[in-house]
C-alpha cells in the first residue's frame, strides 16, 4: 500500500471515531470550547487510542477466529495482502466498527456525567446554563442592559459559548421590547428575534418562567 494512501487510511481511522466521540459528548450540554487546536488534538488522541485498542483486540481475536488477518500475516507484506485481501478488509472494517462504537459509548458516558451536574467551573458556561430552561420551565424572561443604557427585554433563545466575554452574544425571541437611552418605558418590537452583542452588555436579569403555576400561586 502506498505510504500516502496508508496515511489517509490512518487519518480516517483516528478522525472518524474521535469526531463521533466529540459529537456524543457535546450532545448532552454546552461545554467550554477550548479552541480549534485543542479540540482537534482531543479528537485525534481519543480516536487514535480507541483504534489502537480495537486493533489489538481484533489481532488477538484473529488467532482463534478464521477469516481475520493475524499479526504475522498483517506484518508479512504485499504477498499476504494479495493472497488474503479479504481477511485484511474484514479485519480493517471490524477495527473501525469497534473503535467507533467505543468512542460513541465514551462520549455518551462522559457527556451524561458532565451534564448531570449543575455546578461548573469552566469559564463561559454560566450564561448558557442560566438561560437554559429547566424541567417544568419555559424559556426564561431576560432583561439585558447595554452600556449605553438601552434595555432589551425578551425570552431567552440562545447564547454563544465563546471564551471571551465580549464574544458571548445573546439571542432573545418574541415578545421583545426595547427601551432606548433616556426613554421612560420599553416599546414593543415586531421582531421575532434580536441579538445583543456580548461586548455591549452591562447587566443581565434572568427570571424563570414555569409552565404550570406553582402550588399556592
mmCIF file of N, CA and C in Angstrom, residues 53-160:
data_model
loop_
_atom_site.group_PDB
_atom_site.id
_atom_site.type_symbol
_atom_site.label_atom_id
_atom_site.label_comp_id
_atom_site.label_asym_id
_atom_site.label_seq_id
_atom_site.Cartn_x
_atom_site.Cartn_y
_atom_site.Cartn_z
ATOM 1 N N UNK A 53 -6.525 0.270 20.465
ATOM 2 C CA UNK A 53 -7.077 -0.742 21.363
ATOM 3 C C UNK A 53 -7.953 -1.730 20.600
ATOM 4 N N UNK A 54 -8.735 -1.223 19.652
ATOM 5 C CA UNK A 54 -9.580 -2.102 18.846
ATOM 6 C C UNK A 54 -8.740 -3.009 17.958
ATOM 7 N N UNK A 55 -7.670 -2.456 17.398
ATOM 8 C CA UNK A 55 -6.788 -3.261 16.551
ATOM 9 C C UNK A 55 -6.137 -4.384 17.351
ATOM 10 N N UNK A 56 -5.727 -4.092 18.568
ATOM 11 C CA UNK A 56 -5.142 -5.126 19.420
ATOM 12 C C UNK A 56 -6.154 -6.223 19.707
ATOM 13 N N UNK A 57 -7.400 -5.838 19.950
ATOM 14 C CA UNK A 57 -8.428 -6.836 20.196
ATOM 15 C C UNK A 57 -8.723 -7.692 18.987
ATOM 16 N N UNK A 58 -8.759 -7.077 17.801
ATOM 17 C CA UNK A 58 -9.024 -7.833 16.572
ATOM 18 C C UNK A 58 -7.870 -8.781 16.266
ATOM 19 N N UNK A 59 -6.642 -8.341 16.478
ATOM 20 C CA UNK A 59 -5.484 -9.212 16.250
ATOM 21 C C UNK A 59 -5.504 -10.409 17.196
ATOM 22 N N UNK A 60 -5.887 -10.166 18.435
ATOM 23 C CA UNK A 60 -5.998 -11.278 19.382
ATOM 24 C C UNK A 60 -7.124 -12.218 18.975
ATOM 25 N N UNK A 61 -8.220 -11.673 18.477
ATOM 26 C CA UNK A 61 -9.340 -12.495 18.034
ATOM 27 C C UNK A 61 -8.986 -13.296 16.798
ATOM 28 N N UNK A 62 -8.130 -12.742 15.931
ATOM 29 C CA UNK A 62 -7.755 -13.409 14.689
ATOM 30 C C UNK A 62 -6.972 -14.696 14.937
ATOM 31 N N UNK A 63 -6.337 -14.819 16.091
ATOM 32 C CA UNK A 63 -5.596 -16.042 16.404
ATOM 33 C C UNK A 63 -6.532 -17.222 16.623
ATOM 34 N N UNK A 64 -7.789 -16.944 16.890
ATOM 35 C CA UNK A 64 -8.743 -18.024 17.186
ATOM 36 C C UNK A 64 -9.925 -18.056 16.223
ATOM 37 N N UNK A 65 -10.064 -17.025 15.410
ATOM 38 C CA UNK A 65 -11.214 -16.938 14.518
ATOM 39 C C UNK A 65 -10.748 -16.840 13.072
ATOM 40 N N UNK A 66 -11.068 -17.807 12.220
ATOM 41 C CA UNK A 66 -10.652 -17.727 10.809
ATOM 42 C C UNK A 66 -11.375 -16.602 10.079
ATOM 43 N N UNK A 67 -10.725 -16.113 9.037
ATOM 44 C CA UNK A 67 -11.314 -15.041 8.249
ATOM 45 C C UNK A 67 -10.804 -13.669 8.604
ATOM 46 N N UNK A 68 -9.979 -13.594 9.675
ATOM 47 C CA UNK A 68 -9.360 -12.329 10.065
ATOM 48 C C UNK A 68 -7.854 -12.437 9.897
ATOM 49 N N UNK A 69 -7.217 -11.291 9.724
ATOM 50 C CA UNK A 69 -5.770 -11.273 9.485
ATOM 51 C C UNK A 69 -5.026 -11.305 10.810
ATOM 52 N N UNK A 70 -4.196 -12.340 11.060
ATOM 53 C CA UNK A 70 -3.404 -12.367 12.292
ATOM 54 C C UNK A 70 -2.229 -11.405 12.210
ATOM 55 N N UNK A 71 -1.531 -11.231 13.336
ATOM 56 C CA UNK A 71 -0.453 -10.254 13.399
ATOM 57 C C UNK A 71 0.673 -10.589 12.434
ATOM 58 N N UNK A 72 1.106 -11.851 12.392
ATOM 59 C CA UNK A 72 2.207 -12.202 11.498
ATOM 60 C C UNK A 72 1.827 -12.040 10.041
ATOM 61 N N UNK A 73 0.567 -12.283 9.713
ATOM 62 C CA UNK A 73 0.131 -12.090 8.332
ATOM 63 C C UNK A 73 0.057 -10.616 7.970
ATOM 64 N N UNK A 74 -0.463 -9.799 8.896
ATOM 65 C CA UNK A 74 -0.577 -8.368 8.618
ATOM 66 C C UNK A 74 0.779 -7.712 8.443
ATOM 67 N N UNK A 75 1.801 -8.262 9.105
ATOM 68 C CA UNK A 75 3.141 -7.679 9.015
ATOM 69 C C UNK A 75 4.002 -8.290 7.924
ATOM 70 N N UNK A 76 3.484 -9.314 7.230
ATOM 71 C CA UNK A 76 4.320 -10.027 6.255
ATOM 72 C C UNK A 76 4.485 -9.293 4.939
ATOM 73 N N UNK A 77 3.624 -8.318 4.658
ATOM 74 C CA UNK A 77 3.821 -7.510 3.455
ATOM 75 C C UNK A 77 2.827 -7.802 2.354
ATOM 76 N N UNK A 78 3.227 -7.444 1.130
ATOM 77 C CA UNK A 78 2.305 -7.494 -0.009
ATOM 78 C C UNK A 78 1.916 -8.902 -0.401
ATOM 79 N N UNK A 79 2.786 -9.882 -0.155
ATOM 80 C CA UNK A 79 2.455 -11.257 -0.543
ATOM 81 C C UNK A 79 1.213 -11.738 0.200
ATOM 82 N N UNK A 80 1.163 -11.482 1.490
ATOM 83 C CA UNK A 80 -0.003 -11.882 2.272
ATOM 84 C C UNK A 80 -1.229 -11.052 1.879
ATOM 85 N N UNK A 81 -1.014 -9.787 1.598
ATOM 86 C CA UNK A 81 -2.131 -8.922 1.233
ATOM 87 C C UNK A 81 -2.796 -9.383 -0.058
ATOM 88 N N UNK A 82 -1.998 -9.885 -0.987
ATOM 89 C CA UNK A 82 -2.578 -10.335 -2.255
ATOM 90 C C UNK A 82 -3.333 -11.645 -2.088
ATOM 91 N N UNK A 83 -2.841 -12.523 -1.249
ATOM 92 C CA UNK A 83 -3.473 -13.836 -1.101
ATOM 93 C C UNK A 83 -4.578 -13.848 -0.042
ATOM 94 N N UNK A 84 -4.563 -12.873 0.850
ATOM 95 C CA UNK A 84 -5.578 -12.824 1.904
ATOM 96 C C UNK A 84 -6.175 -11.415 1.997
ATOM 97 N N UNK A 85 -6.518 -10.851 0.851
ATOM 98 C CA UNK A 85 -7.019 -9.471 0.814
ATOM 99 C C UNK A 85 -8.305 -9.326 1.626
ATOM 100 N N UNK A 86 -9.212 -10.274 1.501
ATOM 101 C CA UNK A 86 -10.487 -10.154 2.211
ATOM 102 C C UNK A 86 -10.317 -10.289 3.724
ATOM 103 N N UNK A 87 -9.315 -11.060 4.150
ATOM 104 C CA UNK A 87 -9.050 -11.124 5.590
ATOM 105 C C UNK A 87 -8.650 -9.756 6.135
ATOM 106 N N UNK A 88 -7.808 -9.060 5.369
ATOM 107 C CA UNK A 88 -7.393 -7.721 5.779
ATOM 108 C C UNK A 88 -8.571 -6.743 5.764
ATOM 109 N N UNK A 89 -9.416 -6.884 4.739
ATOM 110 C CA UNK A 89 -10.576 -5.990 4.648
ATOM 111 C C UNK A 89 -11.521 -6.220 5.825
ATOM 112 N N UNK A 90 -11.799 -7.488 6.134
ATOM 113 C CA UNK A 90 -12.677 -7.788 7.261
ATOM 114 C C UNK A 90 -12.085 -7.294 8.582
ATOM 115 N N UNK A 91 -10.787 -7.500 8.738
ATOM 116 C CA UNK A 91 -10.148 -7.031 9.971
ATOM 117 C C UNK A 91 -10.193 -5.519 10.072
ATOM 118 N N UNK A 92 -9.935 -4.839 8.967
ATOM 119 C CA UNK A 92 -9.952 -3.379 8.971
ATOM 120 C C UNK A 92 -11.328 -2.820 9.289
ATOM 121 N N UNK A 93 -12.374 -3.423 8.696
ATOM 122 C CA UNK A 93 -13.729 -2.961 8.975
ATOM 123 C C UNK A 93 -14.117 -3.223 10.429
ATOM 124 N N UNK A 94 -13.698 -4.371 10.960
ATOM 125 C CA UNK A 94 -14.018 -4.689 12.345
ATOM 126 C C UNK A 94 -13.328 -3.718 13.303
ATOM 127 N N UNK A 95 -12.081 -3.361 12.995
ATOM 128 C CA UNK A 95 -11.367 -2.383 13.826
ATOM 129 C C UNK A 95 -12.094 -1.043 13.819
ATOM 130 N N UNK A 96 -12.517 -0.604 12.641
ATOM 131 C CA UNK A 96 -13.208 0.685 12.538
ATOM 132 C C UNK A 96 -14.542 0.658 13.277
ATOM 133 N N UNK A 97 -15.273 -0.433 13.155
ATOM 134 C CA UNK A 97 -16.571 -0.544 13.839
ATOM 135 C C UNK A 97 -16.381 -0.531 15.346
ATOM 136 N N UNK A 98 -15.421 -1.322 15.830
ATOM 137 C CA UNK A 98 -15.199 -1.393 17.279
ATOM 138 C C UNK A 98 -14.713 -0.056 17.845
ATOM 139 N N UNK A 99 -13.789 0.598 17.138
ATOM 140 C CA UNK A 99 -13.281 1.882 17.629
ATOM 141 C C UNK A 99 -14.366 2.951 17.606
ATOM 142 N N UNK A 100 -15.216 2.909 16.585
ATOM 143 C CA UNK A 100 -16.314 3.874 16.505
ATOM 144 C C UNK A 100 -17.307 3.667 17.639
ATOM 145 N N UNK A 101 -17.690 2.408 17.878
ATOM 146 C CA UNK A 101 -18.613 2.122 18.972
ATOM 147 C C UNK A 101 -18.012 2.505 20.324
ATOM 148 N N UNK A 102 -16.725 2.245 20.480
ATOM 149 C CA UNK A 102 -16.047 2.598 21.735
ATOM 150 C C UNK A 102 -16.096 4.101 21.971
ATOM 151 N N UNK A 103 -15.805 4.874 20.929
ATOM 152 C CA UNK A 103 -15.809 6.334 21.072
ATOM 153 C C UNK A 103 -17.210 6.873 21.312
ATOM 154 N N UNK A 104 -18.199 6.288 20.668
ATOM 155 C CA UNK A 104 -19.580 6.721 20.879
ATOM 156 C C UNK A 104 -19.992 6.485 22.331
ATOM 157 N N UNK A 105 -19.653 5.311 22.852
ATOM 158 C CA UNK A 105 -20.002 4.988 24.237
ATOM 159 C C UNK A 105 -19.251 5.911 25.208
ATOM 160 N N UNK A 106 -17.949 6.126 24.956
ATOM 161 C CA UNK A 106 -17.168 7.006 25.825
ATOM 162 C C UNK A 106 -17.716 8.430 25.811
ATOM 163 N N UNK A 107 -18.045 8.940 24.624
ATOM 164 C CA UNK A 107 -18.608 10.282 24.529
ATOM 165 C C UNK A 107 -19.949 10.387 25.215
ATOM 166 N N UNK A 108 -20.775 9.339 25.092
ATOM 167 C CA UNK A 108 -22.079 9.332 25.747
ATOM 168 C C UNK A 108 -21.928 9.339 27.262
ATOM 169 N N UNK A 109 -21.047 8.488 27.768
ATOM 170 C CA UNK A 109 -20.853 8.401 29.214
ATOM 171 C C UNK A 109 -20.286 9.698 29.785
ATOM 172 N N UNK A 110 -19.287 10.254 29.096
ATOM 173 C CA UNK A 110 -18.685 11.486 29.589
ATOM 174 C C UNK A 110 -19.661 12.650 29.503
ATOM 175 N N UNK A 111 -20.445 12.691 28.421
ATOM 176 C CA UNK A 111 -21.427 13.754 28.285
ATOM 177 C C UNK A 111 -22.509 13.679 29.341
ATOM 178 N N UNK A 112 -22.981 12.472 29.639
ATOM 179 C CA UNK A 112 -24.002 12.315 30.674
ATOM 180 C C UNK A 112 -23.449 12.687 32.041
ATOM 181 N N UNK A 113 -22.193 12.315 32.264
ATOM 182 C CA UNK A 113 -21.600 12.615 33.563
ATOM 183 C C UNK A 113 -21.415 14.112 33.765
ATOM 184 N N UNK A 114 -20.927 14.796 32.732
ATOM 185 C CA UNK A 114 -20.726 16.236 32.865
ATOM 186 C C UNK A 114 -22.035 16.994 32.867
ATOM 187 N N UNK A 115 -23.047 16.473 32.140
ATOM 188 C CA UNK A 115 -24.334 17.145 32.091
ATOM 189 C C UNK A 115 -25.194 16.916 33.314
ATOM 190 N N UNK A 116 -24.835 15.898 34.117
ATOM 191 C CA UNK A 116 -25.642 15.593 35.301
ATOM 192 C C UNK A 116 -25.430 16.592 36.425
ATOM 193 N N UNK A 117 -24.303 17.306 36.401
ATOM 194 C CA UNK A 117 -24.005 18.254 37.465
ATOM 195 C C UNK A 117 -24.348 19.659 37.026
ATOM 196 N N UNK A 118 -24.993 20.414 37.907
ATOM 197 C CA UNK A 118 -25.326 21.809 37.601
ATOM 198 C C UNK A 118 -24.205 22.755 38.003
ATOM 199 N N UNK A 119 -23.147 22.219 38.601
ATOM 200 C CA UNK A 119 -22.028 23.048 39.024
ATOM 201 C C UNK A 119 -20.906 22.928 38.012
ATOM 202 N N UNK A 120 -20.404 24.055 37.532
ATOM 203 C CA UNK A 120 -19.337 24.027 36.542
ATOM 204 C C UNK A 120 -18.334 25.122 36.857
ATOM 205 N N UNK A 121 -17.059 24.780 36.726
ATOM 206 C CA UNK A 121 -16.011 25.771 36.916
ATOM 207 C C UNK A 121 -15.443 26.234 35.593
ATOM 208 N N UNK A 122 -15.993 25.736 34.483
ATOM 209 C CA UNK A 122 -15.478 26.121 33.173
ATOM 210 C C UNK A 122 -15.928 27.534 32.839
ATOM 211 N N UNK A 123 -15.003 28.414 32.438
ATOM 212 C CA UNK A 123 -15.400 29.782 32.097
ATOM 213 C C UNK A 123 -16.296 29.807 30.874
ATOM 214 N N UNK A 124 -17.304 30.658 30.913
ATOM 215 C CA UNK A 124 -18.153 30.824 29.748
ATOM 216 C C UNK A 124 -19.438 30.032 29.787
ATOM 217 N N UNK A 125 -19.606 29.116 30.752
ATOM 218 C CA UNK A 125 -20.800 28.292 30.759
ATOM 219 C C UNK A 125 -21.925 28.883 31.585
ATOM 220 N N UNK A 126 -21.653 29.860 32.435
ATOM 221 C CA UNK A 126 -22.679 30.333 33.369
ATOM 222 C C UNK A 126 -23.862 30.949 32.634
ATOM 223 N N UNK A 127 -23.616 31.737 31.594
ATOM 224 C CA UNK A 127 -24.728 32.340 30.873
ATOM 225 C C UNK A 127 -25.585 31.272 30.229
ATOM 226 N N UNK A 128 -24.914 30.316 29.601
ATOM 227 C CA UNK A 128 -25.652 29.268 28.890
ATOM 228 C C UNK A 128 -26.496 28.451 29.851
ATOM 229 N N UNK A 129 -25.954 28.119 31.008
ATOM 230 C CA UNK A 129 -26.693 27.305 31.964
ATOM 231 C C UNK A 129 -27.899 28.054 32.530
ATOM 232 N N UNK A 130 -27.741 29.332 32.829
ATOM 233 C CA UNK A 130 -28.848 30.102 33.400
ATOM 234 C C UNK A 130 -29.931 30.397 32.371
ATOM 235 N N UNK A 131 -29.556 30.523 31.118
ATOM 236 C CA UNK A 131 -30.535 30.828 30.079
ATOM 237 C C UNK A 131 -31.232 29.574 29.548
ATOM 238 N N UNK A 132 -30.781 28.397 29.982
ATOM 239 C CA UNK A 132 -31.366 27.150 29.510
ATOM 240 C C UNK A 132 -32.528 26.762 30.424
ATOM 241 N N UNK A 133 -33.740 26.620 29.892
ATOM 242 C CA UNK A 133 -34.891 26.287 30.749
ATOM 243 C C UNK A 133 -34.745 24.904 31.370
ATOM 244 N N UNK A 134 -35.165 24.788 32.614
ATOM 245 C CA UNK A 134 -35.155 23.503 33.308
ATOM 246 C C UNK A 134 -36.473 22.774 33.078
ATOM 247 N N UNK A 135 -36.587 21.618 33.683
ATOM 248 C CA UNK A 135 -37.824 20.860 33.585
ATOM 249 C C UNK A 135 -38.962 21.668 34.227
ATOM 250 N N UNK A 136 -40.113 21.642 33.577
ATOM 251 C CA UNK A 136 -41.318 22.379 34.004
ATOM 252 C C UNK A 136 -41.162 23.885 33.826
ATOM 253 N N UNK A 137 -40.140 24.317 33.087
ATOM 254 C CA UNK A 137 -39.956 25.743 32.831
ATOM 255 C C UNK A 137 -40.020 26.021 31.331
ATOM 256 N N UNK A 138 -40.555 27.194 30.990
ATOM 257 C CA UNK A 138 -40.491 27.689 29.618
ATOM 258 C C UNK A 138 -39.222 28.516 29.468
ATOM 259 N N UNK A 139 -39.016 29.068 28.287
ATOM 260 C CA UNK A 139 -37.847 29.934 28.097
ATOM 261 C C UNK A 139 -37.918 31.101 29.074
ATOM 262 N N UNK A 140 -36.833 31.402 29.765
ATOM 263 C CA UNK A 140 -36.880 32.439 30.808
ATOM 264 C C UNK A 140 -37.048 33.839 30.218
ATOM 265 N N UNK A 141 -37.585 34.730 31.056
ATOM 266 C CA UNK A 141 -37.644 36.145 30.682
ATOM 267 C C UNK A 141 -36.276 36.763 30.951
ATOM 268 N N UNK A 142 -35.764 37.490 29.969
ATOM 269 C CA UNK A 142 -34.409 38.036 30.064
ATOM 270 C C UNK A 142 -34.449 39.537 29.802
ATOM 271 N N UNK A 143 -33.782 40.302 30.674
ATOM 272 C CA UNK A 143 -33.630 41.748 30.517
ATOM 273 C C UNK A 143 -32.140 42.037 30.417
ATOM 274 N N UNK A 144 -31.739 42.620 29.301
ATOM 275 C CA UNK A 144 -30.327 42.896 29.051
ATOM 276 C C UNK A 144 -30.115 44.401 29.019
ATOM 277 N N UNK A 145 -29.283 44.886 29.945
ATOM 278 C CA UNK A 145 -28.935 46.302 29.988
ATOM 279 C C UNK A 145 -27.609 46.494 29.279
ATOM 280 N N UNK A 146 -27.599 47.387 28.281
ATOM 281 C CA UNK A 146 -26.395 47.616 27.496
ATOM 282 C C UNK A 146 -25.623 48.817 28.034
ATOM 283 N N UNK A 147 -24.397 48.967 27.585
ATOM 284 C CA UNK A 147 -23.527 50.012 28.104
ATOM 285 C C UNK A 147 -24.085 51.414 27.894
ATOM 286 N N UNK A 148 -24.837 51.626 26.825
ATOM 287 C CA UNK A 148 -25.360 52.967 26.552
ATOM 288 C C UNK A 148 -26.691 53.227 27.241
ATOM 289 N N UNK A 149 -27.156 52.272 28.079
ATOM 290 C CA UNK A 149 -28.413 52.455 28.786
ATOM 291 C C UNK A 149 -29.607 51.817 28.118
ATOM 292 N N UNK A 150 -29.433 51.252 26.936
ATOM 293 C CA UNK A 150 -30.525 50.572 26.256
ATOM 294 C C UNK A 150 -30.907 49.302 27.013
ATOM 295 N N UNK A 151 -32.199 49.082 27.190
ATOM 296 C CA UNK A 151 -32.696 47.889 27.868
ATOM 297 C C UNK A 151 -33.465 47.046 26.857
ATOM 298 N N UNK A 152 -33.041 45.811 26.683
ATOM 299 C CA UNK A 152 -33.690 44.890 25.753
ATOM 300 C C UNK A 152 -34.332 43.768 26.565
ATOM 301 N N UNK A 153 -35.627 43.552 26.364
ATOM 302 C CA UNK A 153 -36.361 42.520 27.099
ATOM 303 C C UNK A 153 -36.936 41.505 26.116
ATOM 304 N N UNK A 154 -36.910 40.257 26.504
ATOM 305 C CA UNK A 154 -37.461 39.202 25.669
ATOM 306 C C UNK A 154 -37.342 37.858 26.360
ATOM 307 N N UNK A 155 -37.586 36.805 25.600
ATOM 308 C CA UNK A 155 -37.437 35.449 26.110
ATOM 309 C C UNK A 155 -36.089 34.887 25.645
ATOM 310 N N UNK A 156 -35.407 34.177 26.538
ATOM 311 C CA UNK A 156 -34.113 33.618 26.189
ATOM 312 C C UNK A 156 -34.215 32.606 25.065
ATOM 313 N N UNK A 157 -33.370 32.734 24.078
ATOM 314 C CA UNK A 157 -33.376 31.814 22.934
ATOM 315 C C UNK A 157 -32.053 31.077 22.795
ATOM 316 N N UNK A 158 -30.944 31.811 22.811
ATOM 317 C CA UNK A 158 -29.650 31.180 22.572
ATOM 318 C C UNK A 158 -28.545 32.092 23.075
ATOM 319 N N UNK A 159 -27.441 31.488 23.491
ATOM 320 C CA UNK A 159 -26.272 32.257 23.888
ATOM 321 C C UNK A 159 -25.043 31.561 23.348
ATOM 322 N N UNK A 160 -24.111 32.322 22.821
ATOM 323 C CA UNK A 160 -22.872 31.726 22.330
ATOM 324 C C UNK A 160 -21.965 31.421 23.516
#
